[in-house]
Short mmCIF file of C-alpha atoms in Angstrom, two decimals:
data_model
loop_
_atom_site.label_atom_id
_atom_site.label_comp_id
_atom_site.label_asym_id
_atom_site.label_seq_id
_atom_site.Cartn_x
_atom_site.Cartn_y
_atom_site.Cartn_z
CA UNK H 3 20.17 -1.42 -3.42
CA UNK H 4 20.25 -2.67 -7.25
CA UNK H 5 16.61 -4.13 -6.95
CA UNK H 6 15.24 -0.80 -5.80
CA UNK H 7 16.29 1.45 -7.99
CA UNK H 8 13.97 1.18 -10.75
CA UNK H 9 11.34 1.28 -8.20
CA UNK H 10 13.54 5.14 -6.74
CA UNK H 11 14.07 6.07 -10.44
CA UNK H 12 10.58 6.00 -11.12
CA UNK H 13 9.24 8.16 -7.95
CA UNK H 14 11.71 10.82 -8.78
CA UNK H 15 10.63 11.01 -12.35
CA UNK H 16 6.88 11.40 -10.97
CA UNK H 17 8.23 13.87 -8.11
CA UNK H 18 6.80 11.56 -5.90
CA UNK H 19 7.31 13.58 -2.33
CA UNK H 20 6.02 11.78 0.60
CA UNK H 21 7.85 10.03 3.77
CA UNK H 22 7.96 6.57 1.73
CA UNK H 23 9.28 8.41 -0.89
CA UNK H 24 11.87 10.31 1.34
CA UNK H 25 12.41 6.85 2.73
CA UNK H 26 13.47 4.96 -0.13
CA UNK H 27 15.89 8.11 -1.53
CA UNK H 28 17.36 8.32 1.97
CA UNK H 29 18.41 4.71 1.71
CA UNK H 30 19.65 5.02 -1.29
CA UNK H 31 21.64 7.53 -0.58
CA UNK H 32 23.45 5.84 2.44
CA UNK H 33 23.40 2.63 0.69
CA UNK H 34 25.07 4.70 -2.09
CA UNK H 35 28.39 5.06 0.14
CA UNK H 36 28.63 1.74 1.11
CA UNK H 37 28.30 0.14 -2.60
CA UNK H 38 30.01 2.75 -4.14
CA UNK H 39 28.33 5.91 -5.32
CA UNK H 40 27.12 5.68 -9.17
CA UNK H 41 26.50 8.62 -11.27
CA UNK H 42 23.51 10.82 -10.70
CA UNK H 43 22.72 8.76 -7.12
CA UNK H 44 22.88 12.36 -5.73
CA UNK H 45 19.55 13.09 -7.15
CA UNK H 46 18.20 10.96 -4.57
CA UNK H 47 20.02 12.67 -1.52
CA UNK H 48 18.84 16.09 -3.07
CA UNK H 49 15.32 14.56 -3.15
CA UNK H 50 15.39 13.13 0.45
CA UNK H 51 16.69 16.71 1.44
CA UNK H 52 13.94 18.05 -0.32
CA UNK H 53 10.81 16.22 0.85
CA UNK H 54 12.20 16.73 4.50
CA UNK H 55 12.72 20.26 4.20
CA UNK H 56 8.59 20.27 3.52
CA UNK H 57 7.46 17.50 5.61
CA UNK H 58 10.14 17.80 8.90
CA UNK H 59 12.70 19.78 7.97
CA UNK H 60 13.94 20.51 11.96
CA UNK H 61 14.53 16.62 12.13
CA UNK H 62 17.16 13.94 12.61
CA UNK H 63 15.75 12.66 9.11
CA UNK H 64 16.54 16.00 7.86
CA UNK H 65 19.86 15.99 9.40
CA UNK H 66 20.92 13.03 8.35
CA UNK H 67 20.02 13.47 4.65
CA UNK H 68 21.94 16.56 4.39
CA UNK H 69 24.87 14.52 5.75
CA UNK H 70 24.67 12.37 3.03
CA UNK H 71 24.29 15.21 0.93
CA UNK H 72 27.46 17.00 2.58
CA UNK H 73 29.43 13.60 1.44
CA UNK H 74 28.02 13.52 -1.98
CA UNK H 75 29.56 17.32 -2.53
CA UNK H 76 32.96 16.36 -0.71
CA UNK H 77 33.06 13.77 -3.36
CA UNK H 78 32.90 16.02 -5.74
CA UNK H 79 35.30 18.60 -4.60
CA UNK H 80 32.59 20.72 -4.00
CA UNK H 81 33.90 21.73 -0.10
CA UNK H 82 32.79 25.03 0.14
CA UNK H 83 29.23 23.59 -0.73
CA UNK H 84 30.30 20.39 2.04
CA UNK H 85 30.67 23.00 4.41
CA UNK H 86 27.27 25.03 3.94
CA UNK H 87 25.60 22.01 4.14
CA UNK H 88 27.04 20.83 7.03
CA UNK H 89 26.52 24.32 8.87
CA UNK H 90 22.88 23.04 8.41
CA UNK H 91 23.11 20.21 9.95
CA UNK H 92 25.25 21.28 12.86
CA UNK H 93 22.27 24.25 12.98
CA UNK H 94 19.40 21.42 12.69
CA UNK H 95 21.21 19.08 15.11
CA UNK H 96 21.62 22.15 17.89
CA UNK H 97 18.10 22.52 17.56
CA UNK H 98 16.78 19.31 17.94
CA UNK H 99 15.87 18.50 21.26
CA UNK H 100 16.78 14.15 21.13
CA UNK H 101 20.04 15.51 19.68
CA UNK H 102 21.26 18.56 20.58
CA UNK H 103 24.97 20.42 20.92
CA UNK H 104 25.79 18.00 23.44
CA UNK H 105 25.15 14.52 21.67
CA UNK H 106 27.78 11.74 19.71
CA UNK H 107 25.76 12.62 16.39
CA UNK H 108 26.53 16.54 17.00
CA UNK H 109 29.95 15.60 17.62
CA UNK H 110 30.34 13.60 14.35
CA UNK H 111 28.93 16.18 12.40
CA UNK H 112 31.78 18.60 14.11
CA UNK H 113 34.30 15.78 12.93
CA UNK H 114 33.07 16.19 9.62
CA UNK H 115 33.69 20.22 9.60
CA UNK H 116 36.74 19.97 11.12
CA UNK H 117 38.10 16.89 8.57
CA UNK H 118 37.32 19.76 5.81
CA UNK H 119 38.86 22.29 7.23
CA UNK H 120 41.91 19.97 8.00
CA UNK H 121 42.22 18.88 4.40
CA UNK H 122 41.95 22.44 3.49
CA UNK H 123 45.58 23.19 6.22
CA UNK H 124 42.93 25.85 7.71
CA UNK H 125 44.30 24.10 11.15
CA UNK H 126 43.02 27.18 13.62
CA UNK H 127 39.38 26.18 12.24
CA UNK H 128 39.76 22.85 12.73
CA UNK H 129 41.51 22.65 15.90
CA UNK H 130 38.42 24.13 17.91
CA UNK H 131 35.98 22.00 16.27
CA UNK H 132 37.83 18.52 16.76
CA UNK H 133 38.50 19.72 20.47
CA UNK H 134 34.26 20.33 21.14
CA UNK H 135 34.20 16.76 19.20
CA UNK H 136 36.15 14.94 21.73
CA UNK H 137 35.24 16.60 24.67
CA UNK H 138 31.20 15.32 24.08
CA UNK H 139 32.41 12.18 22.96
CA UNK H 140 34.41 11.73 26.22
CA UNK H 141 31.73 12.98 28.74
CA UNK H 142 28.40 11.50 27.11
CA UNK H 143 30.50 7.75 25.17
CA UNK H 144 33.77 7.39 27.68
CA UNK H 145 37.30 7.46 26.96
CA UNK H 146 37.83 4.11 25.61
CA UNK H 147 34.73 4.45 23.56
CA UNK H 148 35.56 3.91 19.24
CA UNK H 149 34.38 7.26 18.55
CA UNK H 150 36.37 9.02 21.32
CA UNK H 151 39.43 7.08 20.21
CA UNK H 152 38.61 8.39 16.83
CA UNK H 153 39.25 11.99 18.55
CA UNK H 154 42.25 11.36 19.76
CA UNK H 155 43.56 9.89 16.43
CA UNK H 156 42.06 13.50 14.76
CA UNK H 157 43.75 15.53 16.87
CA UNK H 158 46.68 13.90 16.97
CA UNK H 159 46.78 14.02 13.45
CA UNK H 160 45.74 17.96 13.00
CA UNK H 161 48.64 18.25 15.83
CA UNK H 162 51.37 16.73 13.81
CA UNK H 163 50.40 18.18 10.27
CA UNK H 164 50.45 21.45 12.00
CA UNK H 165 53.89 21.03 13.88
CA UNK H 166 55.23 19.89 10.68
CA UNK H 167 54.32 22.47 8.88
CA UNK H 168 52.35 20.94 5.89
#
């Protein structure tokens, strides 16, 4: 991650906009989350999200840099902008035929709406969204899968917060 960014700081000063380009931002982007996010490393997600809006921009690659650019914003604070972006991808993901409304990555990406809307206490919006989460995760992973235990756990949590009051 350290090694390459002189190499990614350089393409972005030159505008350099081309898959290996897109490739190399991408990565730094997720590798961003992982290492811990330094300042301005969401120039690179906006690039990614830039060269795939030109080059594939009804993609998994496209999908997948917004989400990066969705987590960028929520670390920020910037939720309503979180939110739009994630629309996006929920719209991209819909649309994509190796992905679709009814696959684990569309169901993440609901998890992700639905964990804004939670932290917001806007439970009615996040209720539905964690519900249509679980219920792919369940039919396409299996109940005792990670990411349909992860459900549960969201839910459950939504449930109590609400019941509580808080």
């Amino acid at each position: 991650y350290h090694r390459l960014m002189p190499q990614a700081r350089a393409l972005l000063t030159h505008g350099a906009e081309d898959a290996a380009a897109d490739r190399l931002f991408h990565q730094i982007g997720t590798f961003s989350f992982s290492y811990g996010a330094q300042p301005g490393d969401e120039r690179f997600v906006e690039a990614s999200v830039s060269i795939m809006e030109k080059l594939a921009p009804n993609s998994a690659s496209h999908a997948s840099s917004l989400n990066n650019l969705a987590e960028f914003q929520k670390q920020a604070g910037q939720f309503d902008l979180a939110l739009d972006t994630l629309e996006r991808v929920k719209d991209t993901e819909a649309n994509f035929p190796e992905i679709g409304p009814n696959h684990p990555s569309y169901a993440i990406t609901l998890n992700n709406i639905a964990g804004i809307h939670f932290g917001r206490q806007d439970y009615s919006l996040a209720e539905p969204l964690y519900q249509q989460a679980q219920h792919i995760d369940q039919t396409t992973l299996g109940p005792d899968h990670p990411d349909t235990i992860a459900d549960d756990r969201n839910l459950g949590a939504l449930y109590g917060t609400w019941a509580q009051g808080t």
